[in-house]
């Protein structure tokens, strides 16, 4: 998904993390920038609600002219979030999510005292969830610090063009600040040129790398995986 937006090594996290309920509103989207596929063009401003992923609160009312809001996902959102994930996977020509994804996400988002995963959703004025972004802290060995890994960012086709893509990304930045993390990293498929142009306009540098996936316990998926035990 967005090749599942990830990223190479990077930087900085002071000790101590803010919980999602400590987050402040992100503010308004800028106007006048074109959007990539799967992202919205800035144009109509929108606000980010202060809802906590563990303590649901109503979607904040946007000022007149704002098309939608962004807030943390709630347990009741998960069925729709899974639908959006399936759309995202189809857009990137990936396999659909395995059954039971809503239950697995619930454990990551709501079960722990300090959630491992954070999920932000874009909500249209009629209450429809039209997009989502997910992120989680990760570690850079080279820097010896943590950064925020944005795994996914996706909007339905009909929701694009209303400033929601930049607004979701702004909300992810707010998550990073609240967690005390100095950097966000993600990845996008090499063929997604519109997304690349959007991210380039942000001033975010990129690196060319291949992403590999290896199933643990797969005895036939590669050669030389079951070599001699390491010496001690």
PDB file of C-alpha atoms in Angstrom, residues 71 123 165:
ATOM      1  CA  UNK A  71      -9.173  12.904  13.389  1.00  0.00           C
ATOM      2  CA  UNK A 123     -14.136  12.459   7.455  1.00  0.00           C
ATOM      3  CA  UNK A 165      -4.075  14.715   1.222  1.00  0.00           C
TER       4      UNK A 165
END
